[in-house]
Short mmCIF file of C-alpha atoms in Angstrom, two decimals:
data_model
loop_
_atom_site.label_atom_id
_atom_site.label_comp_id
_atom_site.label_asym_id
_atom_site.label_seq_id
_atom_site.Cartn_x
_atom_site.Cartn_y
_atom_site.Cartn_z
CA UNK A 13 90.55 -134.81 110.38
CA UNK A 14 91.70 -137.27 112.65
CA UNK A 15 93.68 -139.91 110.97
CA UNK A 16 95.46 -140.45 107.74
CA UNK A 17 94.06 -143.96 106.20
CA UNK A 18 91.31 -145.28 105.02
CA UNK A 19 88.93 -142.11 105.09
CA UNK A 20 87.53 -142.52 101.48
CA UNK A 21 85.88 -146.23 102.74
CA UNK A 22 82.36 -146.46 103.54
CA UNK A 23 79.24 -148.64 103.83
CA UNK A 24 79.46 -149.59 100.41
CA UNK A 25 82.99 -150.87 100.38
CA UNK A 26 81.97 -153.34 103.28
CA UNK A 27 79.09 -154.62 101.30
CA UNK A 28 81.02 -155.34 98.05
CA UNK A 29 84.34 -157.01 99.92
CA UNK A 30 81.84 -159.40 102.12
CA UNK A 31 80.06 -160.14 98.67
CA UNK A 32 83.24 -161.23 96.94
CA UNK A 33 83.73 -163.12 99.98
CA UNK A 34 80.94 -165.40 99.34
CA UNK A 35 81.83 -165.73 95.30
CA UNK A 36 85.54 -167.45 95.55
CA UNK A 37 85.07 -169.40 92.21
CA UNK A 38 85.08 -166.28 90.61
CA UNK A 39 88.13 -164.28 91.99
CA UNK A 40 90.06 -164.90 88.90
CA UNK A 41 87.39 -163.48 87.02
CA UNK A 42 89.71 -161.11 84.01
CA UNK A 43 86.16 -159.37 83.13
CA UNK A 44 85.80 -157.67 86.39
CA UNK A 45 89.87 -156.68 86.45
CA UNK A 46 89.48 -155.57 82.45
CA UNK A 47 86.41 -153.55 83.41
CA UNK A 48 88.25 -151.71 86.17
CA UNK A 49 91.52 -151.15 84.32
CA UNK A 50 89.10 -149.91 81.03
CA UNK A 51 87.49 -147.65 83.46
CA UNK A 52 90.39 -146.45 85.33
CA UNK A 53 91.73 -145.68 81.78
CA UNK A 54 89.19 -143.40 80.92
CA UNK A 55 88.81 -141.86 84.02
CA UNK A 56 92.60 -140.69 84.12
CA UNK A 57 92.70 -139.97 80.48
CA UNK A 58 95.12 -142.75 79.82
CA UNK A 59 95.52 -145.00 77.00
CA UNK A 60 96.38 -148.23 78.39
CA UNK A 61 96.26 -149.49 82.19
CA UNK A 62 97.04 -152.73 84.13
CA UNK A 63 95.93 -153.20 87.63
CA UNK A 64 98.27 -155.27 89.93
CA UNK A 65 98.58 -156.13 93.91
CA UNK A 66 100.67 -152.78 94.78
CA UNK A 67 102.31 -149.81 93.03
CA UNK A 68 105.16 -151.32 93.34
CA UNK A 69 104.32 -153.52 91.42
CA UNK A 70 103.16 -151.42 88.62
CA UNK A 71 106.52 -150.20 88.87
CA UNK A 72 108.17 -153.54 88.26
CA UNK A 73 105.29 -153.63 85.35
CA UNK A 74 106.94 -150.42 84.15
CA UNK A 75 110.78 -151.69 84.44
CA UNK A 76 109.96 -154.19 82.73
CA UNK A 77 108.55 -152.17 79.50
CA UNK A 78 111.05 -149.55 79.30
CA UNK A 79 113.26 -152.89 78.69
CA UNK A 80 115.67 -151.61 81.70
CA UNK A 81 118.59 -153.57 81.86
CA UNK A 82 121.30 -154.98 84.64
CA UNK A 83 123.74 -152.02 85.13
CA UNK A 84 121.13 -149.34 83.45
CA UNK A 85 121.25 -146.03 85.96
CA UNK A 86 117.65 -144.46 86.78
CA UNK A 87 117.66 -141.04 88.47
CA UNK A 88 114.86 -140.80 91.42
CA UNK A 89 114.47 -138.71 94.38
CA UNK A 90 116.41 -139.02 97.61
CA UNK A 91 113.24 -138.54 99.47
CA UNK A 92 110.98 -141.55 98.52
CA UNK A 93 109.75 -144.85 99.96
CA UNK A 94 111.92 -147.80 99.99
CA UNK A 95 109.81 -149.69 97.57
CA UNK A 96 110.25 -147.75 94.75
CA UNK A 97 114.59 -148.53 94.69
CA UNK A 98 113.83 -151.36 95.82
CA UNK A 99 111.66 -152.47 92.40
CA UNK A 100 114.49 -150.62 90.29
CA UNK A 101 117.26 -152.67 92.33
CA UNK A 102 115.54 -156.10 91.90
CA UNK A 103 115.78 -155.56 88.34
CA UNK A 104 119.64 -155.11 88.27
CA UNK A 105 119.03 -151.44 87.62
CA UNK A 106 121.35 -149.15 89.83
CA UNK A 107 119.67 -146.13 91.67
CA UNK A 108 121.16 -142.39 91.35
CA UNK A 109 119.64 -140.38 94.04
CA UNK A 110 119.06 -136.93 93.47
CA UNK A 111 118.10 -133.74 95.69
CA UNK A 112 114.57 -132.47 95.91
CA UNK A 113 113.31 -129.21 96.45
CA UNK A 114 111.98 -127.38 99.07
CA UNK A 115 108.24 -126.29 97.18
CA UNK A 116 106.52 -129.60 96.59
CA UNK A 117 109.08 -132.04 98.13
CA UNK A 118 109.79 -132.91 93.93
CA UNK A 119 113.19 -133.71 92.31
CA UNK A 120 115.32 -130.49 91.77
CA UNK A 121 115.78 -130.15 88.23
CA UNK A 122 118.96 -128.30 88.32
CA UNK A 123 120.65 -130.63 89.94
CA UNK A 124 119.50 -133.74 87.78
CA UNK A 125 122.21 -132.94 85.00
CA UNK A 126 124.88 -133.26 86.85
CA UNK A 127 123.46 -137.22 87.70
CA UNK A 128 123.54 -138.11 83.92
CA UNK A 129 125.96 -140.52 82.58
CA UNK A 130 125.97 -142.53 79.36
CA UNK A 131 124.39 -145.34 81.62
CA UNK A 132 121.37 -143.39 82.55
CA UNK A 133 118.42 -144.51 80.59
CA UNK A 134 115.65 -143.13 82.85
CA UNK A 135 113.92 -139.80 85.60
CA UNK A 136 111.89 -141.37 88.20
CA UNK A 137 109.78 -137.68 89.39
CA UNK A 138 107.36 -137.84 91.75
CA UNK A 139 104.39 -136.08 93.00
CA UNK A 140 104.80 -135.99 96.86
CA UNK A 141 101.63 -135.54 99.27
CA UNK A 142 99.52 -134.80 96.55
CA UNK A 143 101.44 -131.62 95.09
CA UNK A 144 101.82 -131.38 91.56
CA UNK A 145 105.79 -131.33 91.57
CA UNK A 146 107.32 -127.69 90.83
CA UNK A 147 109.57 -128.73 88.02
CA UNK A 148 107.26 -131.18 85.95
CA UNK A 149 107.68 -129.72 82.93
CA UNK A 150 111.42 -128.77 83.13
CA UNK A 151 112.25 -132.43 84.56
CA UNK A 152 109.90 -133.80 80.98
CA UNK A 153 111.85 -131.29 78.93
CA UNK A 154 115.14 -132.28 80.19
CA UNK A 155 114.49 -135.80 79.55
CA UNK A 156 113.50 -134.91 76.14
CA UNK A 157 116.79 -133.51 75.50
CA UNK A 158 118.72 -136.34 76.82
CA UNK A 159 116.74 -138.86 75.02
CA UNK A 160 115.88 -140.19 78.64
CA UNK A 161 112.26 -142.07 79.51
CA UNK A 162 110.43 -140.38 82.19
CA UNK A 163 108.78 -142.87 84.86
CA UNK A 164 106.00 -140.83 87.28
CA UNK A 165 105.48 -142.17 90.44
CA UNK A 166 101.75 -140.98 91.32
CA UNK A 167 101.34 -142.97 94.08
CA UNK A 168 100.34 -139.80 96.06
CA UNK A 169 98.91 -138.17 93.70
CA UNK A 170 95.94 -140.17 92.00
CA UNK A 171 93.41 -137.44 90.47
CA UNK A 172 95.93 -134.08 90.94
CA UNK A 173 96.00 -132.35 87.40
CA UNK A 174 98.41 -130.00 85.03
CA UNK A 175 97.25 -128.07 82.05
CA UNK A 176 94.34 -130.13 81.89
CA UNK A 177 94.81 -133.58 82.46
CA UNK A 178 95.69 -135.97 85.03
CA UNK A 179 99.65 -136.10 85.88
CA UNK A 180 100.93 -139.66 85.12
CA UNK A 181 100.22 -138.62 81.35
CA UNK A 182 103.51 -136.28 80.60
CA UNK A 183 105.89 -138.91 80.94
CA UNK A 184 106.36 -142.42 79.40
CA UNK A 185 104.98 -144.56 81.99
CA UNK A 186 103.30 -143.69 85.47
CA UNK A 187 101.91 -145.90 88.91
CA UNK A 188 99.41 -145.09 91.27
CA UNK A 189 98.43 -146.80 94.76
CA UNK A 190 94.89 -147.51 96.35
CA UNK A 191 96.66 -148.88 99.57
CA UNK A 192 95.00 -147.66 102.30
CA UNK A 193 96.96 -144.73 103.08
CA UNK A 194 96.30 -143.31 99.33
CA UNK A 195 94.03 -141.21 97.46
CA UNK A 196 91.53 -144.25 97.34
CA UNK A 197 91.59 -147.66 98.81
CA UNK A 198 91.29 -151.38 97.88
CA UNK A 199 94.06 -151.65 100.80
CA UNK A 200 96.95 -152.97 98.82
CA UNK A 201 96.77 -152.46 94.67
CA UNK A 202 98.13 -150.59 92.28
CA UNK A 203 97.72 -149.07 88.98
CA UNK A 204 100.13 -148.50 85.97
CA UNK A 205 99.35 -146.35 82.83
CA UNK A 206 100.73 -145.12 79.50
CA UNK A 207 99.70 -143.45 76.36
CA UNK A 208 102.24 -145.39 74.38
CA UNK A 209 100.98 -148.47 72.19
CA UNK A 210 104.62 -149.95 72.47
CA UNK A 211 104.89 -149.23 76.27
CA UNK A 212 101.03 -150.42 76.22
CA UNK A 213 102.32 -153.95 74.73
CA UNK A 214 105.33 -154.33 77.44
CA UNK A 215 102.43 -153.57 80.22
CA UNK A 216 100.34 -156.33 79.13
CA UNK A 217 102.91 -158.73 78.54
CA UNK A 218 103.77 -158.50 82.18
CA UNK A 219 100.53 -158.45 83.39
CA UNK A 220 99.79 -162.06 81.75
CA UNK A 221 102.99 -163.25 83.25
CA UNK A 222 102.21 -161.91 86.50
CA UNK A 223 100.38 -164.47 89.00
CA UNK A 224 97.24 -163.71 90.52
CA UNK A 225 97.67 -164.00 94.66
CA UNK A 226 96.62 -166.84 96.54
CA UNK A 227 93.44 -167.13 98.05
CA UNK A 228 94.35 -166.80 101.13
CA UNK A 229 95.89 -163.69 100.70
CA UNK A 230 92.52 -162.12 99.12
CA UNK A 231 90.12 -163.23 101.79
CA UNK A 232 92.34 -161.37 104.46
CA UNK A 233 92.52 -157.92 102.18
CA UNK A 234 88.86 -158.37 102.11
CA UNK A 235 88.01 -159.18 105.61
CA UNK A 236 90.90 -155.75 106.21
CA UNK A 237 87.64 -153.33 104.53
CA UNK A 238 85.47 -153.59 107.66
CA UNK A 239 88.21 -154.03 110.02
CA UNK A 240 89.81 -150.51 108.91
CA UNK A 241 86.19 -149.01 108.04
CA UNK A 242 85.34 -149.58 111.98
CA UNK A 243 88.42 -148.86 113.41
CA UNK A 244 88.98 -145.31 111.48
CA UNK A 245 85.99 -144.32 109.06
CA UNK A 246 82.65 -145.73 111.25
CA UNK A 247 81.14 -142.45 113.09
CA UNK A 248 81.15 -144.64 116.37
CA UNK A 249 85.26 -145.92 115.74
CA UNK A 250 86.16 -144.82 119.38
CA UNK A 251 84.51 -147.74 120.55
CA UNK A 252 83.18 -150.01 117.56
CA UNK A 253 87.33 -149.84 116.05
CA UNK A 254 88.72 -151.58 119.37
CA UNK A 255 85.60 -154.45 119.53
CA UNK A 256 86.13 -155.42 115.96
CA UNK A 257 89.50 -155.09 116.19
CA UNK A 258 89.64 -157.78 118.80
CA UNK A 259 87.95 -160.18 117.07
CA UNK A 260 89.47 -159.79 113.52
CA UNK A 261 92.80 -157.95 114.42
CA UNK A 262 95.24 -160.63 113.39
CA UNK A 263 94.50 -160.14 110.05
CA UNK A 264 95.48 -156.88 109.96
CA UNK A 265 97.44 -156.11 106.22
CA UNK A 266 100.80 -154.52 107.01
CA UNK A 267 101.21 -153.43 103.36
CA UNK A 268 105.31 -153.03 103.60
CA UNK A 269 106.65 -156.56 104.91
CA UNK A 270 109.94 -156.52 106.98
CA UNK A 271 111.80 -158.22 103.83
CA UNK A 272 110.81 -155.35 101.53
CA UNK A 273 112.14 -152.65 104.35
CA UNK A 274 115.83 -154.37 104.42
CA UNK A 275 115.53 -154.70 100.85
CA UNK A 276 114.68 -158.12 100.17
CA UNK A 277 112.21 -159.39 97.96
CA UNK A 278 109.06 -161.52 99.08
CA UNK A 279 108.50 -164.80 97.66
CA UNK A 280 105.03 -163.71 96.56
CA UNK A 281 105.89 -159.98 94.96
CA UNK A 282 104.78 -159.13 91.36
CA UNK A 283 100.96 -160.17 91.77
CA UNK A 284 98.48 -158.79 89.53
CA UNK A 285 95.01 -157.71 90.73
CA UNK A 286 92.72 -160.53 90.90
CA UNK A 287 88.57 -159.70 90.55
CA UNK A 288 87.49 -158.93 94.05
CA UNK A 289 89.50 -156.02 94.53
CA UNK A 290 89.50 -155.36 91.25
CA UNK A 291 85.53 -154.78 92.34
CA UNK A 292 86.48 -152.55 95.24
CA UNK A 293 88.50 -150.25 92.82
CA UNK A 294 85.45 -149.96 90.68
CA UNK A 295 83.56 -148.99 93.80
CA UNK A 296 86.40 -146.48 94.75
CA UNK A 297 86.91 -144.65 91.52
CA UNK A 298 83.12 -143.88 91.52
CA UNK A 299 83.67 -141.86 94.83
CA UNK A 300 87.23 -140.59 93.95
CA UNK A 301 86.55 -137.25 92.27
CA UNK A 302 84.41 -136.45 95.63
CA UNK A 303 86.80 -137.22 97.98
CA UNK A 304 89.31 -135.43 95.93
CA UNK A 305 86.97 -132.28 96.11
CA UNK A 306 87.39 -132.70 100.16
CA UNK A 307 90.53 -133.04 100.12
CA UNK A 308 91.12 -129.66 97.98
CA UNK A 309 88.06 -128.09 100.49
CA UNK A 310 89.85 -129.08 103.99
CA UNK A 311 93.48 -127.87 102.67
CA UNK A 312 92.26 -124.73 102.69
CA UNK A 313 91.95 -125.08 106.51
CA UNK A 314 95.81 -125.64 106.67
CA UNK A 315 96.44 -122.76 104.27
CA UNK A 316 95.09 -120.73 106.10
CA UNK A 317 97.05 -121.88 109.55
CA UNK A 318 100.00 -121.24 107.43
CA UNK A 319 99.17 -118.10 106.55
CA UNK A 320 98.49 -116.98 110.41
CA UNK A 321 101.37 -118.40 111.49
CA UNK A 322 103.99 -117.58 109.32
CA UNK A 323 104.56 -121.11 107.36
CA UNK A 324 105.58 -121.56 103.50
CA UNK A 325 102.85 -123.45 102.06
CA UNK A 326 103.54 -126.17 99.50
CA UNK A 327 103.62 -124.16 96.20
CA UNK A 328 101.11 -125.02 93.66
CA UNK A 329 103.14 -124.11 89.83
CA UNK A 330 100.56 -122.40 87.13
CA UNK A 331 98.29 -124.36 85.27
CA UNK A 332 98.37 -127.52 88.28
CA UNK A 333 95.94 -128.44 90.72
CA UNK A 334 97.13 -130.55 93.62
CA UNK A 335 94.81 -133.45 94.80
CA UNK A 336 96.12 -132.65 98.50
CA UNK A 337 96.59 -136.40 99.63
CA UNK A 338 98.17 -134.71 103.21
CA UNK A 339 98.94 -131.02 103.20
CA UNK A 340 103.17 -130.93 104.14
CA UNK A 341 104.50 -128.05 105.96
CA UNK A 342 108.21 -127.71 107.20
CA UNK A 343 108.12 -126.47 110.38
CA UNK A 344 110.67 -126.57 113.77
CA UNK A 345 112.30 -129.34 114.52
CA UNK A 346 111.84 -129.64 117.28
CA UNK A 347 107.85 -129.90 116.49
CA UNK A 348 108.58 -132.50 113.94
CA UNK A 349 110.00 -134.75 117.13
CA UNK A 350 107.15 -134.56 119.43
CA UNK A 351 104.37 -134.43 116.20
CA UNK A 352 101.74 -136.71 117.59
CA UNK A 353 101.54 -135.41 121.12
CA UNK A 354 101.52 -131.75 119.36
CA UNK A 355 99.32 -132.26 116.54
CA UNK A 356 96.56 -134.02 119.14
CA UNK A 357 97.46 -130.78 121.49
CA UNK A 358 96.72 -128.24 118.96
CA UNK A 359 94.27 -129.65 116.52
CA UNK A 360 92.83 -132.84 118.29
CA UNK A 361 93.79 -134.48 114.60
CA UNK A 362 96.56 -136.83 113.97
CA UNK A 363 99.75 -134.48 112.38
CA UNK A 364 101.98 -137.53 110.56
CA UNK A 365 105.60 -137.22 110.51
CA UNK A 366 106.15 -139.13 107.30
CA UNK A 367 110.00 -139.07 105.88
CA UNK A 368 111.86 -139.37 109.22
CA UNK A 369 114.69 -141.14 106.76
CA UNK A 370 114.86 -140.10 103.10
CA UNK A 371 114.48 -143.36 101.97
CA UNK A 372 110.95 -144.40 103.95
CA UNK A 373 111.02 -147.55 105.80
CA UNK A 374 114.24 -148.75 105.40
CA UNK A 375 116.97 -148.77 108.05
CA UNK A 376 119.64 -147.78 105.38
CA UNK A 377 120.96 -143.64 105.40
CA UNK A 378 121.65 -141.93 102.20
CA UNK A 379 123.64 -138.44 103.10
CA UNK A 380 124.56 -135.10 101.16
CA UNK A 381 121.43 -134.32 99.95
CA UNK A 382 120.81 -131.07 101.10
CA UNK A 383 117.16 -130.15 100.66
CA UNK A 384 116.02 -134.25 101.55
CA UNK A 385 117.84 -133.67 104.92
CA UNK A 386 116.36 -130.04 105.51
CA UNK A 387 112.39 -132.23 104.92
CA UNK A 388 113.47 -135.19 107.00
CA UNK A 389 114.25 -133.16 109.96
CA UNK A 390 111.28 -130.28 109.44
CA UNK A 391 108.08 -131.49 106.90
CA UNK A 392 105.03 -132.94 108.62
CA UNK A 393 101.67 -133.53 107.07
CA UNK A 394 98.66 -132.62 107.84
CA UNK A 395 95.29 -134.78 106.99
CA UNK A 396 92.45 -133.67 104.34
CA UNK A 397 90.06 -136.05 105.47
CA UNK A 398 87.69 -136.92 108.32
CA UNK A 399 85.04 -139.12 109.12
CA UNK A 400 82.56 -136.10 108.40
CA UNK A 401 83.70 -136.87 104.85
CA UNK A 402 81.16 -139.24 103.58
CA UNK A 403 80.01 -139.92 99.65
CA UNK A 404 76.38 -139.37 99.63
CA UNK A 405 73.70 -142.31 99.08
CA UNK A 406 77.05 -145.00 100.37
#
């Protein structure tokens, strides 16, 4: 388990991105990116869903329905990634960080009460690494009381489940990612979902508004599936990663731009999913449920190490199972500085270190959050996925 992206690509992938490569009059093709959203629909048990260029997007997608306004206060974590205050921000919308806790790295929910204020209109909760969050169901409840709207952020967490169905479906609205870190990959894209016909409306409206990306722009995501398949997923990568990579390495897909870490937004955010990797996420989501099933097989192998070494493993709450995109552990800190060199020294795998601020990516510090601090300095993440990992008949 040697690296932490793109482990769910395989031959398959390749051959559908350098098809679409060779079919640009179609790449605005809405049948292909209806067929995708229809069937990602199904597949998560969710009533409506619009496919757009990132998560982040979806979340702007989901802003945008909830009809939040200038001034409107949204609770969210103060342990997250710097695009998701970042979307709430750009819409005017000021963000109320709250503490998480300790179990599955999830907003605390005894401490979200004291963040209400007649201007709060929304809970952003999350499901970190994979981990069904401990306090789902309290955090929903809460926000039923309150008369607040409950945004999930599943960008981790694509295919993990609670009493039966697929989290993203408790709250009002919910995003997921397939960028190439995630649960599945089209490299950038993301997903967002609801079950409510109102909500369902808002969705769509911004999803015809939204403009597709240039074409420019698509031909590099597709030319990034066989440059990340044979620098991380190809059984030969040691040496077939470096070749390819120094022919086609400039068009590499950093999927966080320098403007979006300081907080600025791109000229060419809030693009919605255009056919060709609307394709690859139809490819994906066949494989996802297996990969998932790898994921949940290889954990095991960092349970265990927990449990012979005297670590807390992340708790999993009754009636959830995780989908176990990275398996976090809070450890030393002192292992947490050196995790690279240590995780290569113990395991021969790559340990990430992933939260070394609690707001991901961006140069800006939040403080006095207690139990973010404690998981900046201590949680690293170990990887459920190899390059043994391979759907059968790809």
């Amino acid at each position: 388990m040697s690296n932490a992206r793109s482990m769910t690509l395989d031959w398959d992938d390749v051959k559908v991105a350098k098809e679409w490569l060779s079919k640009s009059p179609c790449w605005e093709d809405g049948k292909v990116v209806s067929q995708y959203e229809t069937e990602f629909a199904r597949w998560n048990g969710s009533k409506y869903a619009f496919a757009f260029m990132a998560a982040r997007v979806g979340l702007s997608a989901c802003i945008y329905a909830l009809d939040l306004q200038p001034e409107d206060e949204v609770i969210l974590p103060a342990y997250t990634c710097v695009v998701v205050p970042n979307a709430l921000e750009w819409a005017g919308v000021k963000t109320v960080y709250c503490d998480i806790e300790l179990d599955t790295y999830g907003l605390d929910v005894t401490q979200i009460e004291s963040k209400i204020t007649p201007k709060t209109r929304a809970i952003l909760l999350q499901h970190l690494y994979g981990v069904v969050c401990r306090d789902y169901q309290a955090i929903i409840d809460l926000a039923k009381r309150h008369g607040l709207k409950v945004i999930e952020d599943c960008a981790h967490s694509t295919g993990a489940e609670y009493k039966g169905r697929k989290v993203g479906n408790f709250g009002d609205v919910a995003v997921y990612s397939s960028e190439k870190t995630k649960m599945f990959n089209t490299i950038q894209g993301g997903v967002a979902v609801t079950n409510d016909d109102q909500l369902g409306k808002r969705l769509r409206e911004y999803s015809e508004q939204a403009p597709y990306p240039d074409q420019a722009l698509v031909e590099r995501q597709l030319n990034n599936i066989p440059l990340e398949f044979y620098q991380f997923k190809h059984p030969q990568s040691w040496w077939l990663g470096d070749a390819y990579y120094i022919f086609h390495g400039s068009q590499v897909i950093f999927t966080t731009s320098n403007q979006e870490k300081q907080g600025i937004r791109p000229d060419k955010y809030g693009r919605k999913m255009p056919a060709p990797i609307a394709a690859l996420g139809l490819n994906q989501l066949k494989k996802l449920d297996y990969y998932i099933q790898c994921r949940r097989q290889n954990s095991k192998i960092w349970e265990l190490w927990c449990q012979e070494n005297g670590y807390k493993k992340p708790v999993v709450v009754d009636d959830a199972v995780s989908a176990y995109l990275r398996y976090p552990v809070l450890v030393e800190p002192e292992i947490k500085q050196q995790v690279q060199w240590w995780g290569f020294k113990k395991f021969n795998v790559s340990v990430g270190d992933w939260f070394t601020n609690n707001i991901y990516l961006s140069p800006k510090q939040i403080k006095g959050f207690k139990n973010a601090d404690i998981a900046v300095k201590q949680c690293i993440n170990f990887p459920t996925l190899n390059q043994t990992c391979k759907f059968p008949d790809s």
